[in-house]
Short mmCIF file of C-alpha atoms in Angstrom, two decimals:
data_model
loop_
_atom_site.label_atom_id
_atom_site.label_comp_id
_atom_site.label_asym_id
_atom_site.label_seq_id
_atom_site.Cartn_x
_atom_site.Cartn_y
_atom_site.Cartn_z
CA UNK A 1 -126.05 7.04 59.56
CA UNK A 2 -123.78 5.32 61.99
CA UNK A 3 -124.87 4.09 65.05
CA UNK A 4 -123.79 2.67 68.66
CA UNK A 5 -126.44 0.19 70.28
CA UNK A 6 -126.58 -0.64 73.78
CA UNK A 7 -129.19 -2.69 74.36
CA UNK A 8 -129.43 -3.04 77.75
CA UNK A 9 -130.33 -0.25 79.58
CA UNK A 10 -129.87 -1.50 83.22
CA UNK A 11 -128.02 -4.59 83.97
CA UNK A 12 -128.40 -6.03 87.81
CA UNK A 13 -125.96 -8.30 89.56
CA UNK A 14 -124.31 -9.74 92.11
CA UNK A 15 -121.48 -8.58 93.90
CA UNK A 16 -118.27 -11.13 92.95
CA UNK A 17 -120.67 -12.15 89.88
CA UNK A 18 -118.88 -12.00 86.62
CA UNK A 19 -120.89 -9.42 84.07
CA UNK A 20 -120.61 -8.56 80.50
CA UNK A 21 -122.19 -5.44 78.90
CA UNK A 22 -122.79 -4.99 75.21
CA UNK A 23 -122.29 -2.91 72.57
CA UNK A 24 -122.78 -3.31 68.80
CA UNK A 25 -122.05 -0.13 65.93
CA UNK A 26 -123.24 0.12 62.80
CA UNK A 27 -120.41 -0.75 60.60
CA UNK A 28 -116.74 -2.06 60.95
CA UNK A 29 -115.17 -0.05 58.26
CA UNK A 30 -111.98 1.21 60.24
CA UNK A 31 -113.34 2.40 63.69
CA UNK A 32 -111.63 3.00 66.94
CA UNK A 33 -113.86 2.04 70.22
CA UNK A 34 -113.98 3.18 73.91
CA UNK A 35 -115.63 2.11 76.58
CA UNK A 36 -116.43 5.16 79.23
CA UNK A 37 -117.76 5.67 82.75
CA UNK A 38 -119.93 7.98 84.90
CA UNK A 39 -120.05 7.06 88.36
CA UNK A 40 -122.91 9.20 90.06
CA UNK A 41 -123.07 12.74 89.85
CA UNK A 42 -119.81 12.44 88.23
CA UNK A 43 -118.13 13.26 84.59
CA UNK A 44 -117.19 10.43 81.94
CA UNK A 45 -114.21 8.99 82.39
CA UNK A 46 -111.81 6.44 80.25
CA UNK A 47 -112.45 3.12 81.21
CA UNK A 48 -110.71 1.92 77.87
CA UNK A 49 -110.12 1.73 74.69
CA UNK A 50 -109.29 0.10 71.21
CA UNK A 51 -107.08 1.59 68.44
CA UNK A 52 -105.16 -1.11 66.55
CA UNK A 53 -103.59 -3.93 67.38
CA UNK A 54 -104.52 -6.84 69.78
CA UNK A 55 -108.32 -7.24 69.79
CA UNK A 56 -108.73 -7.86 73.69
CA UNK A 57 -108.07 -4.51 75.53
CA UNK A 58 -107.23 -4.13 79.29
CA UNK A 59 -108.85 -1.17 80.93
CA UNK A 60 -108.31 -0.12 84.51
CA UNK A 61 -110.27 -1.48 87.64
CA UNK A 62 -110.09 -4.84 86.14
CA UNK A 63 -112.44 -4.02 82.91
CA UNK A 64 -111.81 -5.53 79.58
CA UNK A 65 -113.52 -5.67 76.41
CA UNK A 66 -112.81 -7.50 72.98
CA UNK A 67 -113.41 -6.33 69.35
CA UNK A 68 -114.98 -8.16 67.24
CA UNK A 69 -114.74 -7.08 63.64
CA UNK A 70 -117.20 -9.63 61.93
CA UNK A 71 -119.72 -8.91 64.49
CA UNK A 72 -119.21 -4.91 65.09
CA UNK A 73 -119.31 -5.69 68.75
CA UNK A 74 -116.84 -4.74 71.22
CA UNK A 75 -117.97 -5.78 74.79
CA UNK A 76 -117.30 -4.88 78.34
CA UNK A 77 -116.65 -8.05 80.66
CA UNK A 78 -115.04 -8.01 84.19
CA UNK A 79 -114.65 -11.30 86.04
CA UNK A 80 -116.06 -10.07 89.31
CA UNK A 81 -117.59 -7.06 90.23
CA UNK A 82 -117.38 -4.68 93.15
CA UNK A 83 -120.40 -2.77 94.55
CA UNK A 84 -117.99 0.56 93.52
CA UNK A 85 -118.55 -0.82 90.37
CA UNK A 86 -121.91 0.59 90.04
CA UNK A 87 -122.22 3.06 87.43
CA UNK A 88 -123.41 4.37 84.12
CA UNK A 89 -121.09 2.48 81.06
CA UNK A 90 -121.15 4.35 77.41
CA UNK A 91 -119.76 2.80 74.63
CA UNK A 92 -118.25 4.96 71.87
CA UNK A 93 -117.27 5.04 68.73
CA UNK A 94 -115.06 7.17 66.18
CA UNK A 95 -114.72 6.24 62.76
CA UNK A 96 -111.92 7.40 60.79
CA UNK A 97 -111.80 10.12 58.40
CA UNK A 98 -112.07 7.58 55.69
CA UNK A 99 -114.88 5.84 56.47
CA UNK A 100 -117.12 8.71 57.60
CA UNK A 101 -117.16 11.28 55.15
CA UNK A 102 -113.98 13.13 56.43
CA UNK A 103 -115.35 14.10 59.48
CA UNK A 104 -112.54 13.74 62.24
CA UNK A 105 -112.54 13.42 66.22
CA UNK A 106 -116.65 12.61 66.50
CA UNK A 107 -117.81 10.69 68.76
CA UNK A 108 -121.02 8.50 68.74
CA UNK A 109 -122.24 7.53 71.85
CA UNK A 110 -124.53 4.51 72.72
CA UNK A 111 -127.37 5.13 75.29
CA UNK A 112 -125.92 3.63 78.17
CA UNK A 113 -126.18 0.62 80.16
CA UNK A 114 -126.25 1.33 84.37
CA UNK A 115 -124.68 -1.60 86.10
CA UNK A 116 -126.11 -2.03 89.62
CA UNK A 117 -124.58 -4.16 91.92
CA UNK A 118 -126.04 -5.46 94.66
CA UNK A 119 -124.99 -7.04 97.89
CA UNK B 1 -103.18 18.32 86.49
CA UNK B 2 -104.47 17.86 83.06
CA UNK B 3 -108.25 18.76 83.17
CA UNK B 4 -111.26 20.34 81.83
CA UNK B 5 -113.03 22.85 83.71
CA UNK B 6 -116.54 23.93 83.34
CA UNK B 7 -118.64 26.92 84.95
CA UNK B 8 -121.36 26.32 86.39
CA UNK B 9 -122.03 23.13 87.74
CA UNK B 10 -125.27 24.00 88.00
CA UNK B 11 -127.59 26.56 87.05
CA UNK B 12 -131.52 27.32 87.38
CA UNK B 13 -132.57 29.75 84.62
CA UNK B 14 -135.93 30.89 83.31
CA UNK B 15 -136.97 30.83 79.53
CA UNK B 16 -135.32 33.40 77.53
CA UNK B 17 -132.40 34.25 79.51
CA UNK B 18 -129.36 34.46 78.20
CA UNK B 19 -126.72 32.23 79.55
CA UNK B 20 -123.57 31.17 79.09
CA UNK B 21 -121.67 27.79 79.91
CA UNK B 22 -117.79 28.42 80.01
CA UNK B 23 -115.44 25.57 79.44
CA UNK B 24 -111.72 25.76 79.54
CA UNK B 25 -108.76 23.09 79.36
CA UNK B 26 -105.56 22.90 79.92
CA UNK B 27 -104.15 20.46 77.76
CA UNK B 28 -103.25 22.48 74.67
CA UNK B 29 -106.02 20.51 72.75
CA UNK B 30 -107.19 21.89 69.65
CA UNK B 31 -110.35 19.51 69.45
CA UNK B 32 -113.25 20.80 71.32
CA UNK B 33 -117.14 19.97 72.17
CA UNK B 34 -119.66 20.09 73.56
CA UNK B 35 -122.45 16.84 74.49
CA UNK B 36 -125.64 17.18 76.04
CA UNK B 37 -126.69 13.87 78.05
CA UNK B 38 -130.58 12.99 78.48
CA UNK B 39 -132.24 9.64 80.21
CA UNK B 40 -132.27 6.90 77.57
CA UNK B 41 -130.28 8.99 74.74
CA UNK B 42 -127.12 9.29 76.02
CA UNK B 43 -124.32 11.49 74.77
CA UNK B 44 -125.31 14.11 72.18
CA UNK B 45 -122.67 16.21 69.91
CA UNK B 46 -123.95 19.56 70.00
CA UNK B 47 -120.94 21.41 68.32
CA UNK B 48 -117.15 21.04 68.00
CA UNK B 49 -114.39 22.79 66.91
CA UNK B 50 -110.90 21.73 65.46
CA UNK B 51 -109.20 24.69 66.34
CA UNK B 52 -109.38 28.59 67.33
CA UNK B 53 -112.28 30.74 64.69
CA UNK B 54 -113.02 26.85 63.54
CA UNK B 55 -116.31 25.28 64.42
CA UNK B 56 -118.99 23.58 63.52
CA UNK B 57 -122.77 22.05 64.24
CA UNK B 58 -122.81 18.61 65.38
CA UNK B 59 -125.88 16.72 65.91
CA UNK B 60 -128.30 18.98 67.83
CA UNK B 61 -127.21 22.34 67.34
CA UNK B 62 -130.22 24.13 67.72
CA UNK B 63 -131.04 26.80 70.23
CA UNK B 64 -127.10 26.90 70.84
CA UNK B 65 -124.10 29.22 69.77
CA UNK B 66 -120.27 28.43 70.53
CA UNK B 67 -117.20 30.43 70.00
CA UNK B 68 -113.54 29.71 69.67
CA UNK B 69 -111.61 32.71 70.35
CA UNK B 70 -108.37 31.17 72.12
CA UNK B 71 -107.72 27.73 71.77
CA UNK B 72 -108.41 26.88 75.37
CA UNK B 73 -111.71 28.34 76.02
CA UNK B 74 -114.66 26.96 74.11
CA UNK B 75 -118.14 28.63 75.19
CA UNK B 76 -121.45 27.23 74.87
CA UNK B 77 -124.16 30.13 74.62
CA UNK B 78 -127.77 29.79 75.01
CA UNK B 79 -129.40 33.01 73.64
CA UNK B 80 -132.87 32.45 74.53
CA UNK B 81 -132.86 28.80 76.65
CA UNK B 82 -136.01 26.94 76.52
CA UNK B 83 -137.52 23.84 78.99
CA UNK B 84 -136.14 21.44 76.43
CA UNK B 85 -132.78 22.88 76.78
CA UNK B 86 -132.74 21.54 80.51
CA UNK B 87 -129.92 18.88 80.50
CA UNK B 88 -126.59 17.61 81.83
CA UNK B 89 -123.82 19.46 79.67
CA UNK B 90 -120.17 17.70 79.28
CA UNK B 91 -117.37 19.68 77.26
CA UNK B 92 -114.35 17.93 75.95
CA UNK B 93 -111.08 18.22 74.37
CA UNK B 94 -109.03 15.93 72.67
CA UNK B 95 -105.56 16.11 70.54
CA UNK B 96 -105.71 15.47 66.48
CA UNK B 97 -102.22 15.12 65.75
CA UNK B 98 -102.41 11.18 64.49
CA UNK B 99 -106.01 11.28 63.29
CA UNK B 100 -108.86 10.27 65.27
CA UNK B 101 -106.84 8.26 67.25
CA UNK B 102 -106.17 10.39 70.62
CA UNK B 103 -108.86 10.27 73.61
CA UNK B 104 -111.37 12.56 74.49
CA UNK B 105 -110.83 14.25 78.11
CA UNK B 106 -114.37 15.17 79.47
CA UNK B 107 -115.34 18.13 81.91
CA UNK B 108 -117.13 17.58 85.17
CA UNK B 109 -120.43 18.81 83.61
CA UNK B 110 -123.13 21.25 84.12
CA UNK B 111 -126.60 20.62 84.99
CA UNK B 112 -128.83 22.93 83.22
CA UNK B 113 -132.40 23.59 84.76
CA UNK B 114 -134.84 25.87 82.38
CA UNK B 115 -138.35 26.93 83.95
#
């Protein structure tokens, strides 16, 4: 069955400290990848995402994350983090029809990694 | 504004009520679900549907019912909720026309307490 691994479940740092969060799926065979967050007592929302294309993606509040097809990862780095950057981050994946028995539009999400920035 | 609603936020229930999470969007979507979240498992399918009178069980359908009457509304029905039933509910919706490709649009959630 496919799978999304996050294997970090908390990740604490600095405020201004750079921080990369990780994500690995279960196989590469055409897949399209987002990167969402829950900021407390919130819903999920876009951070970004990867379709086609150029393999470093820019999301908004300074996120970005890079695909990498030989390794099935596609990580979440910013350069410098704010404490409003603390929050819950899901990575997600779709595969396409193809490559996943025809299902369409499902989601599989990873467990989540909670960044916590502190002061 | 583009959005997905949900109703309620939150809800306290005791086992073997009947209950009902609504879920609506705006967005003319025809992709719908429904996720349950729990500490250290994440997001959850629970069902989905592609369009109106079309749905289907995703990974943990059990103990749930959905209908797709109108292709904004998209129901999640809990005939006889149990303790293990107590969770944080997000709906979403999504477009299909280009295959797989288009983003998922989440609700605010529900939080879901079952004594």
């Amino acid at each position: 069955a496919q799978s999304v691994t996050q294997l970090d479940s908390q990740v604490p740092v600095f405020e201004e400290a750079p921080v990369e969060l990780r994500c690995n799926y279960s196989s590469s065979v055409s897949v399209y990848l987002f990167w969402y967050v829950q900021y407390p007592n919130q819903g999920l929302q876009l951070l970004l995402k990867y379709l086609s294309g150029s393999t470093l993606v820019k999301g908004i509040n300074g996120f970005e994350a890079e695909f990498n097809k030989s390794q099935t990862s596609f990580h979440l780095r910013k350069p410098s983090v704010h404490i409003s950057d603390t929050a819950e981050y899901f990575c997600a994946v779709r595969w396409s029809a193809g490559g996943y028995g025809g299902a369409t539009n499902k989601l599989i999400f990873g467990t989540g990694t909670l960044l916590a920035v502190q002061p | 504004e583009a959005q997905v609603t949900q109703n309620p936020r939150y809800l306290i229930t005791v086992t073997g009520k009947k209950l009902t999470v609504t879920c609506s969007q705006n967005m003319n979507h025809e992709y719908m679900s429904w996720y349950r979240q729990d500490p250290g498992l994440g997001l959850r399918q629970i069902y989905y549907s592609m369009n109106v009178e079309v749905t289907d069980k995703g990974d943990v359908p059990e103990g749930y019912k959905v209908s797709r009457k109108e292709k904004r509304n998209f129901p999640l029905i809990l005939e006889s909720p149990s303790p293990n039933q107590t969770s944080l509910y997000f709906c979403a919706s999504s477009a299909t026309g280009t295959g797989n490709r288009e983003t998922q649009y989440f609700g605010p959630g529900t939080r879901l307490l079952v004594l």
